[in-house]
Short mmCIF file of C-alpha atoms in Angstrom, two decimals:
data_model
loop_
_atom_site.label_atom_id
_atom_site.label_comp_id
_atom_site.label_asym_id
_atom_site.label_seq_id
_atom_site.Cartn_x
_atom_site.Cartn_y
_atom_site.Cartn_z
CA UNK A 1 0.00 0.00 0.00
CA UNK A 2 3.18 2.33 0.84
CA UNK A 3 4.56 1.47 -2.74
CA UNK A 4 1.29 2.15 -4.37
CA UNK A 5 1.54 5.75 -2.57
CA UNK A 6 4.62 6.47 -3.65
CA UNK A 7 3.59 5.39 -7.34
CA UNK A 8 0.80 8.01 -7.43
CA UNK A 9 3.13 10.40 -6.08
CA UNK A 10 5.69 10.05 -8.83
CA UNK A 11 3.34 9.05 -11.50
CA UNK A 12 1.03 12.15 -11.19
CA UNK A 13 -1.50 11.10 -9.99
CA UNK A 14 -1.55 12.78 -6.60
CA UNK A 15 -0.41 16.45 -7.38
CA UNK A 16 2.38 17.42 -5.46
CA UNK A 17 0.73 20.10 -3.48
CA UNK A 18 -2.55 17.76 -2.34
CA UNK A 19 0.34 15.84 -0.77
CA UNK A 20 1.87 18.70 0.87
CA UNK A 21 -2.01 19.34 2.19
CA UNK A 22 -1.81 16.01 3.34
CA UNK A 23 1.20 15.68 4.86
CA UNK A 24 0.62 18.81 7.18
CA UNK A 25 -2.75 17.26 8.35
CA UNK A 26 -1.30 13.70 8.50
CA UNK A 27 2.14 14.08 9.95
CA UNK A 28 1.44 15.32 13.85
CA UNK A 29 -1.46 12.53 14.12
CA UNK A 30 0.80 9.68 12.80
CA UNK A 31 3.19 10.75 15.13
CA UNK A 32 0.73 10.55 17.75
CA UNK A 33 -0.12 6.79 16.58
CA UNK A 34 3.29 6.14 17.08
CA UNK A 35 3.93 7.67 20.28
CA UNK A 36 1.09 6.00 21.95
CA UNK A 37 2.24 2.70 20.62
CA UNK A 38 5.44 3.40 22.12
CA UNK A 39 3.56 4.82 25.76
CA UNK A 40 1.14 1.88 25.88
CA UNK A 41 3.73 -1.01 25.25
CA UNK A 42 6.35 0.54 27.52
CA UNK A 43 3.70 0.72 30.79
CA UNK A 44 2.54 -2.98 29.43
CA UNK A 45 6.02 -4.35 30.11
CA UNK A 46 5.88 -2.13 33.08
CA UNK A 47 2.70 -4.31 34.63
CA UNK A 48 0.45 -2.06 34.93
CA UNK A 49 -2.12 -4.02 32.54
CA UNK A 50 -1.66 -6.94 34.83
CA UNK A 51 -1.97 -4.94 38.03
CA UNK A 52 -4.74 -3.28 37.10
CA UNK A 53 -6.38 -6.99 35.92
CA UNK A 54 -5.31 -8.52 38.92
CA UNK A 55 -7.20 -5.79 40.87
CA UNK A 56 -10.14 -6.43 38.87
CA UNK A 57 -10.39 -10.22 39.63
CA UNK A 58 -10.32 -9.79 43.34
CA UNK A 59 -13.07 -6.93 43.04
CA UNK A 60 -15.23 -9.25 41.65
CA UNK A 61 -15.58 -11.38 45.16
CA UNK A 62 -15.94 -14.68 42.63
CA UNK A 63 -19.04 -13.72 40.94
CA UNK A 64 -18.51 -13.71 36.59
CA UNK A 65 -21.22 -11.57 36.14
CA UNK A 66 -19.44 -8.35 38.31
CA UNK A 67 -16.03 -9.63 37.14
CA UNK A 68 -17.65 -9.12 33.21
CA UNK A 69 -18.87 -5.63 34.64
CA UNK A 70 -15.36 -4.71 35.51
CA UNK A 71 -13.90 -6.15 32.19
CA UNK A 72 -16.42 -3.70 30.39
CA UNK A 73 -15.46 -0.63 32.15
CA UNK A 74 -11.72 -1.34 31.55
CA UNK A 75 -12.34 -1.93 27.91
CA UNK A 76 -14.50 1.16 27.43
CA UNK A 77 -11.63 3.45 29.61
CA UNK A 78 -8.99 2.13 27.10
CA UNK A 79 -10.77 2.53 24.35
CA UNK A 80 -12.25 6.15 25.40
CA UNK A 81 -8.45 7.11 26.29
CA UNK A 82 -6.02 5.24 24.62
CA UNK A 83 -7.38 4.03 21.36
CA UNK A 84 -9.41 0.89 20.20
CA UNK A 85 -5.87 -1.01 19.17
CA UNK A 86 -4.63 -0.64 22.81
CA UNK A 87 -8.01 -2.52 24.05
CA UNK A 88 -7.44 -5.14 21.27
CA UNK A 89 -3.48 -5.45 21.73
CA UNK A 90 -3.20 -4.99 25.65
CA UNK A 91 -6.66 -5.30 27.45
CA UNK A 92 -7.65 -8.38 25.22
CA UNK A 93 -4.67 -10.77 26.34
CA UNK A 94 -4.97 -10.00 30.02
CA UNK A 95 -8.70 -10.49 30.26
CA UNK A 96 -8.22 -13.66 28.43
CA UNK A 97 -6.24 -14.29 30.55
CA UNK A 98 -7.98 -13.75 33.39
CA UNK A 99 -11.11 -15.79 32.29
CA UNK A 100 -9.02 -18.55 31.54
CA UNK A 101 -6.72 -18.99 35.04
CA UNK A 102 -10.35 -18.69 36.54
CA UNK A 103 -12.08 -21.10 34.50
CA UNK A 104 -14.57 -19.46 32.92
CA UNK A 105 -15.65 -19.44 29.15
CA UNK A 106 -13.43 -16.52 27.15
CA UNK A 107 -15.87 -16.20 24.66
CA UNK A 108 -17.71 -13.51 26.56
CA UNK A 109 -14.74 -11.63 27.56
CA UNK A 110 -12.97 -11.78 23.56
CA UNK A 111 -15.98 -10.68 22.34
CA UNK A 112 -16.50 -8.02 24.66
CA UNK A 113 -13.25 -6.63 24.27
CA UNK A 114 -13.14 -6.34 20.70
CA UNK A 115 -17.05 -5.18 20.41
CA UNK A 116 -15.80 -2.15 22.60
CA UNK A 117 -12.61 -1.81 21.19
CA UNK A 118 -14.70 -0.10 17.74
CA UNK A 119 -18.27 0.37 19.16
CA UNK A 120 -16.56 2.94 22.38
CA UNK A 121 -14.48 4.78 19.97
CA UNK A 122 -16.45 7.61 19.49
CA UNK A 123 -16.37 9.87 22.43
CA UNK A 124 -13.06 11.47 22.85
CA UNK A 125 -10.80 12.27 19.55
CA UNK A 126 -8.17 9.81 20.59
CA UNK A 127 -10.33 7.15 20.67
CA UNK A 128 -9.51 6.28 17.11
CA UNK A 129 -7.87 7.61 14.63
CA UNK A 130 -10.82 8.34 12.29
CA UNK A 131 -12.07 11.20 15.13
CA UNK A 132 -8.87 12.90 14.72
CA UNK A 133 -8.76 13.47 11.31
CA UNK A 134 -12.24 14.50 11.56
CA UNK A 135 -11.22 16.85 14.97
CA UNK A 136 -8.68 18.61 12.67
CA UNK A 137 -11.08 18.78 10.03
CA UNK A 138 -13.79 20.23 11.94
CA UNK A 139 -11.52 22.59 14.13
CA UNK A 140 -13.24 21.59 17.48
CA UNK A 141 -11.25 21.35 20.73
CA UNK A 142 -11.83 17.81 22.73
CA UNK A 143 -14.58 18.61 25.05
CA UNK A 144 -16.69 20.18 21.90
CA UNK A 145 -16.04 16.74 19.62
CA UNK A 146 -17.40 15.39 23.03
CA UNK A 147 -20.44 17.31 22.92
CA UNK A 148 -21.03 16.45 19.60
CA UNK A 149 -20.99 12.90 19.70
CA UNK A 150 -21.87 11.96 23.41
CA UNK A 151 -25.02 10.39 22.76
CA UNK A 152 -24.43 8.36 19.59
CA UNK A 153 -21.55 7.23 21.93
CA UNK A 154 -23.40 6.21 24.30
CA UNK A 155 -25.84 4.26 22.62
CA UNK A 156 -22.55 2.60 21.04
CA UNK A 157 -21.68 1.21 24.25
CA UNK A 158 -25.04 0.29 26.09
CA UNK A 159 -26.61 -1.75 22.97
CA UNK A 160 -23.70 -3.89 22.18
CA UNK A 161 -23.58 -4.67 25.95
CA UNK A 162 -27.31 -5.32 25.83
CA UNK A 163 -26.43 -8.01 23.16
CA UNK A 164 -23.76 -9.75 24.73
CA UNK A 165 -25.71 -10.36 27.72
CA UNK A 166 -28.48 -11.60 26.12
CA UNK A 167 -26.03 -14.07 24.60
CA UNK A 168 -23.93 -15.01 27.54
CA UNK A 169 -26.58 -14.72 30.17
CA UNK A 170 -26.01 -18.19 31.42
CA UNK A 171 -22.18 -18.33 31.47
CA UNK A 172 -21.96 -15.04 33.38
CA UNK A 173 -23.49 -16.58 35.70
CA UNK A 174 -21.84 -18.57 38.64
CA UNK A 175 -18.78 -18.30 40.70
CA UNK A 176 -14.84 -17.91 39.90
CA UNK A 177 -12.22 -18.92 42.14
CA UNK A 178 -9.86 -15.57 42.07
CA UNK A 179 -6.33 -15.77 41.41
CA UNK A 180 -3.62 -15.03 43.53
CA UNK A 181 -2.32 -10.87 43.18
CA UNK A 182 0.07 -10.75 39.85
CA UNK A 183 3.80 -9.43 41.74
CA UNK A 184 5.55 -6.85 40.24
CA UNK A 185 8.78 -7.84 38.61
CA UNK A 186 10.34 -4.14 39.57
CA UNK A 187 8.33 -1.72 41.69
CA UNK A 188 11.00 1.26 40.81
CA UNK A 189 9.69 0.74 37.18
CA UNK A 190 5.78 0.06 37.41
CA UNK A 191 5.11 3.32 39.64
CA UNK A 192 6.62 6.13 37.59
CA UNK A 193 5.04 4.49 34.45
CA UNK A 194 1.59 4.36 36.03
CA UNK A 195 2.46 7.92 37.34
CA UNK A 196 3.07 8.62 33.29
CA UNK A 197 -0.07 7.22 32.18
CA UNK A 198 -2.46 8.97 35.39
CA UNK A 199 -0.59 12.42 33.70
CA UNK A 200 -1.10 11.64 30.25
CA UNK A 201 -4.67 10.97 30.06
CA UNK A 202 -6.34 14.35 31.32
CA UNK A 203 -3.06 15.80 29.19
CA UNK A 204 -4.94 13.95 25.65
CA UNK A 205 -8.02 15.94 26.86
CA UNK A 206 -7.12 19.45 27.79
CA UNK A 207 -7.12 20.83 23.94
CA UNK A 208 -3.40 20.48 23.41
CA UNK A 209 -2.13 19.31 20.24
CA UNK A 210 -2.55 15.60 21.12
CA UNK A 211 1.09 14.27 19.60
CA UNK A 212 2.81 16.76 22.06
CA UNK A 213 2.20 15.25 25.31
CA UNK A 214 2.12 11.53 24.23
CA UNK A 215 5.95 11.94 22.63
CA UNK A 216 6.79 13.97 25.58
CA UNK A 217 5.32 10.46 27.63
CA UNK A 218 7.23 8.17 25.10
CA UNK A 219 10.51 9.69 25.74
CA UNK A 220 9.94 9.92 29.54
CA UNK A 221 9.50 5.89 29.15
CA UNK A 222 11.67 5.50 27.05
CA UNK A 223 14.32 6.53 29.27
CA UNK A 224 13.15 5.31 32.38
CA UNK A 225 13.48 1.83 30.54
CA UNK A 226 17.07 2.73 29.32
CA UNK A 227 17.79 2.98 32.72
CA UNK A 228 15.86 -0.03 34.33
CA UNK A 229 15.06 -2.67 32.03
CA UNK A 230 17.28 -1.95 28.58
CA UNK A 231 16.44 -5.20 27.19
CA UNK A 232 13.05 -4.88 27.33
CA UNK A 233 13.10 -2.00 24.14
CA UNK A 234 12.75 -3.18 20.74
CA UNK A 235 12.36 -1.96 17.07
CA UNK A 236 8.51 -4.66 16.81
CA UNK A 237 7.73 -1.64 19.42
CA UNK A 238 7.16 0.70 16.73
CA UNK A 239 3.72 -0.40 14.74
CA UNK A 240 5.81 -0.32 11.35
CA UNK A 241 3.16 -2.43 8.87
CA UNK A 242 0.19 -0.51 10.31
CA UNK A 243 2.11 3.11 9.95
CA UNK A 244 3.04 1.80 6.49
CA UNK A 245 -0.52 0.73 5.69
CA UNK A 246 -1.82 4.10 7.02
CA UNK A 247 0.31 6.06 4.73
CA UNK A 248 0.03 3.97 1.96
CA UNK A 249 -3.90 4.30 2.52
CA UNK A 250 -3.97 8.17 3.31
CA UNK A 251 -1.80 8.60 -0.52
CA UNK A 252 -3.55 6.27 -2.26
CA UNK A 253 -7.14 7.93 -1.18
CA UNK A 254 -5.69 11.32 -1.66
CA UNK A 255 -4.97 10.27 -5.02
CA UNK A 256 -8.04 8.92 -6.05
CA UNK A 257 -9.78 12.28 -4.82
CA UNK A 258 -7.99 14.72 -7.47
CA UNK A 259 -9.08 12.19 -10.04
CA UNK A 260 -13.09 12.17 -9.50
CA UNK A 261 -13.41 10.05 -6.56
CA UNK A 262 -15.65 13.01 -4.64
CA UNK A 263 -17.95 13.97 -7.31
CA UNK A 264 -18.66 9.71 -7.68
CA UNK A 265 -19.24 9.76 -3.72
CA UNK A 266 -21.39 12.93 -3.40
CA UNK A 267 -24.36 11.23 -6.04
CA UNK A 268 -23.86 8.37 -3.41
CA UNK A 269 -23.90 9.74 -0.23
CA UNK A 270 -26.62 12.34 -0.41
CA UNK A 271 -27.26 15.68 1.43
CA UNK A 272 -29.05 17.07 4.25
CA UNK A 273 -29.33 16.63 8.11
CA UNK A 274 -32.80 15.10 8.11
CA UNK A 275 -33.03 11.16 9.93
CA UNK A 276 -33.00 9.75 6.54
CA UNK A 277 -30.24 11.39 5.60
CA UNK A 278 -28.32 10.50 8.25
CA UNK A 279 -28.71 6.68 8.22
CA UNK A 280 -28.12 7.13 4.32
CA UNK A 281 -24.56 8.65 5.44
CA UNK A 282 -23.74 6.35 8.50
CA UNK A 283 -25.61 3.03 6.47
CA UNK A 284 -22.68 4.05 4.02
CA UNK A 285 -19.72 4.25 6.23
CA UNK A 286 -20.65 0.91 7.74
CA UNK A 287 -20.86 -0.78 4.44
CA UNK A 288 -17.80 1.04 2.93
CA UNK A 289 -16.00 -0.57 6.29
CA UNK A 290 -16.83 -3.92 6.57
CA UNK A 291 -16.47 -3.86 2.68
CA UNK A 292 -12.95 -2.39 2.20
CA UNK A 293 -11.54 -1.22 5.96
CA UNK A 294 -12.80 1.50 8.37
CA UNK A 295 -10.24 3.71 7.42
CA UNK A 296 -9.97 4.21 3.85
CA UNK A 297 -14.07 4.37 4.27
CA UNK A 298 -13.63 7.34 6.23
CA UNK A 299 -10.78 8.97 3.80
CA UNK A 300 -13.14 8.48 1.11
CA UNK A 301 -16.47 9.72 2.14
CA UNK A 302 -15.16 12.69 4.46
CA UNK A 303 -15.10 15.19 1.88
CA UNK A 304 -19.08 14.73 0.90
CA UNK A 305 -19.79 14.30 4.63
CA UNK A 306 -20.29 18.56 4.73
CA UNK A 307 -21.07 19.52 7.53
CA UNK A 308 -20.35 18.78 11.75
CA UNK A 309 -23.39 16.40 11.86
CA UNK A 310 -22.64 14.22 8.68
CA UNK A 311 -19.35 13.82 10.12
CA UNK A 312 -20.32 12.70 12.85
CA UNK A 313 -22.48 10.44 11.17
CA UNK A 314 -19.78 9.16 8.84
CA UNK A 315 -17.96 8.34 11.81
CA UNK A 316 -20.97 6.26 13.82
CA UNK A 317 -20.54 4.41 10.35
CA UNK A 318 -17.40 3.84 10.24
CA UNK A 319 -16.64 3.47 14.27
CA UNK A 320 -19.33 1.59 15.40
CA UNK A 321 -20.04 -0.27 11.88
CA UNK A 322 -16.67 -2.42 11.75
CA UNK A 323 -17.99 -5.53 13.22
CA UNK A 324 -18.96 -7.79 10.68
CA UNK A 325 -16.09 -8.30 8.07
CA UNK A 326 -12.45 -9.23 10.45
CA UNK A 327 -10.47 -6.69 8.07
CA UNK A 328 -13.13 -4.18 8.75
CA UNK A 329 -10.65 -2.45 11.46
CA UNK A 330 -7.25 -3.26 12.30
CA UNK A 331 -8.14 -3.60 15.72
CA UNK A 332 -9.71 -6.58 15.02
CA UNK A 333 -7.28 -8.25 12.97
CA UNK A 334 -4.78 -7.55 16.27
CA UNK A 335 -7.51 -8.96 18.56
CA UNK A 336 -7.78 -12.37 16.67
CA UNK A 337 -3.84 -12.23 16.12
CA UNK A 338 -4.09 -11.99 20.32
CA UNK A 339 -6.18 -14.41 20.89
CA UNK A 340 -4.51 -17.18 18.38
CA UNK A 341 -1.53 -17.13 20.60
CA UNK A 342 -3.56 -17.95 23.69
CA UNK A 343 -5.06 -20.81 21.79
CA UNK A 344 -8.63 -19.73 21.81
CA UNK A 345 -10.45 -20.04 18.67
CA UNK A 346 -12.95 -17.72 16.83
CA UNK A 347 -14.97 -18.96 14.18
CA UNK A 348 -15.42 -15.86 11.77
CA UNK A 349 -18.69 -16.87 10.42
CA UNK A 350 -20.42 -16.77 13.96
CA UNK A 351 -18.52 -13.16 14.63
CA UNK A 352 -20.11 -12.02 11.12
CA UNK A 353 -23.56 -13.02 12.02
CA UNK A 354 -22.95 -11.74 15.48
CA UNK A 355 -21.24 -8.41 14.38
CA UNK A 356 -24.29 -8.33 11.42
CA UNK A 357 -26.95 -8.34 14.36
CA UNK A 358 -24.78 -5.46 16.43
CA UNK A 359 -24.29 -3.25 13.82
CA UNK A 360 -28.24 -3.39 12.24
CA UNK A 361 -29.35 -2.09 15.96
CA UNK A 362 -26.26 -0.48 16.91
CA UNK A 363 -25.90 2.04 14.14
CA UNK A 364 -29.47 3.14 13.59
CA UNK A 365 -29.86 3.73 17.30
CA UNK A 366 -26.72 5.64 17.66
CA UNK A 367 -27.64 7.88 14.18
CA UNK A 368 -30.85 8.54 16.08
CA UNK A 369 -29.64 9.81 19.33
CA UNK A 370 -27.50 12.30 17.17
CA UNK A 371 -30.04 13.80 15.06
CA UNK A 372 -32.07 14.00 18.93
CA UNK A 373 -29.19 15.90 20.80
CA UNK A 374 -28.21 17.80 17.47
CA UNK A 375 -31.69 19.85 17.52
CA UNK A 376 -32.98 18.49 13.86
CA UNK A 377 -35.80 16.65 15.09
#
């Protein structure tokens, strides 16, 4: 995808100054991707994940049905705070895990994790990676993308949960023997990471350029780990393939814009801010999605989207939408990749018909409660 970027660079087909334009929006969020990568793996090998799960499983006094209540609100903080791929890379192992050691089924949990991982990635601009292109688009500040899209994020978060325990009901039920507390391999390391992390969220939300803070974090890590634990940095730290595949998509879309791709789209995607309307736009997103990948989707149709609503309704598409299809969103390709190396298995036909049942109830609902709270009722 990088190559084929390139090619439409040098061939012509993406003008010279478009990339320019791009590379000024593109640049400071891609270095955020990075730098959380960096942040998030760092305090992993730091503990904190298994701390923090550890704490969890003796909060839940035994019973699977509280312990699955703590698993959610872990999975929705991580999501809300540190993007969907750190749920699906760090929060998915751990509450495997955790399900496992105690004997319960992981089903619930996997699913869980990766049904929040893209269905609570809506509120906040860090969430995903789709809200902050759209955030610089739009020009809003983090607590006004907030009030934008509070209530579509909401109902992004309660249905799917309504779902899964509907499904599980029975095997939340019961009793877990809790496992003993995780110990901490090096106490000098795991508190000024935490310490990091407790700084660096309310830091993502104060309206600050978001890259600036979570580089300032990686190198603060960074260097507490040259001093600690040396051999515990590598290069596979650095998400290389899905930077590549980012800029390779972000070209290659760019491309296909200054050669007709937005006057196709806008016959497509229609116009207006009525209910219709919006379900035409956010029924769109999801299909572009699950059909191609939640991010290219989102690159394509964010030029007709035209306004602060669409865009928000592009995104409930192409946030909450990614559930059906496993190359949808990348998260879930690195949720599956997770779970293979714990041995658990996921049949993908059951997740489609699963995901297919989430998203039909998920995304209507969620287009609804925006076009309540946006006043165009």
């Amino acid at each position: 995808m990088l190559l084929a970027g390139a090619a439409a660079l040098v061939s012509g087909l993406l003008p010279v100054p478009a990339f320019q334009e791009l590379a000024a929006r593109t640049v400071p969020i891609l270095a955020f991707v990075v730098a959380m990568s960096l942040v998030t793996e760092l305090v992993d090998d730091a503990g904190l994940f298994r701390v923090i799960t550890g704490r969890l499983a003796a909060l839940g006094r035994g019973r699977v049905l509280l312990l699955w209540l703590l698993v959610i609100v872990l999975a929705t903080v991580s999501t809300i705070f540190l993007s969907l791929d750190t749920t699906a890379v760090l929060v998915t192992p751990v509450v495997v895990l955790l399900a496992l050691h105690a004997r319960i089924p992981p089903l619930p949990f996997a699913l869980t994790t990766v049904w929040l991982a893209n269905t609570a990635s809506l509120l906040l601009p860090v969430s995903n990676l789709t809200n902050l292109l759209a955030q610089d688009r739009l020009r809003l500040s983090p607590a006004e993308f907030a009030g934008l899209v509070w209530a579509p994020a909401l109902a992004g978060i309660l249905v799917p949960l309504g779902l899964l325990w509907l499904a599980f009901r029975k095997d939340l039920r019961g009793h877990y023997v809790p496992q003993p507390v995780h110990k901490v391999r090096d106490r000098v390391l795991l508190y000024p990471a935490a310490a990091v992390m407790a700084l660096l969220l309310p830091a993502l939300v104060s309206g600050v350029p978001v890259q600036f803070p979570a580089l300032a974090a990686a190198v603060i890590l960074l260097l507490l780990f040259v001093w600690r634990r040396r051999s515990a940095l590598r290069w596979t730290m650095v998400p290389w393939r899905p930077l590549m595949l980012t800029t390779g998509l972000f070209m290659v879309v760019e491309a296909l814009h200054a050669n007709g791709l937005t006057k196709f789209l806008t016959g497509i995607a229609g116009s207006g801010e009525s209910l219709p309307a919006l379900l035409q736009q956010a029924g769109l997103g999801a299909g572009a999605a699950n059909a191609v990948n939640n991010l290219p989707a989102y690159l394509a149709l964010e030029p007709v989207a035209g306004s602060p609503v669409r865009l928000a309704a592009l995104l409930i598409g192409v946030n909450l939408g990614p559930l059906v299809t496993p190359w949808a969103s990348l998260a879930t390709l690195l949720w599956h990749e997770r779970l293979r190396t714990l041995n658990v298995e996921i049949r993908w036909g059951g997740f489609a018909l699963a995901g297919l049942a989430a998203v039909v109830l998920t995304v209507p609902l969620a287009v609804l409660a925006l076009w309540l709270t946006t006043g165009m009722h």
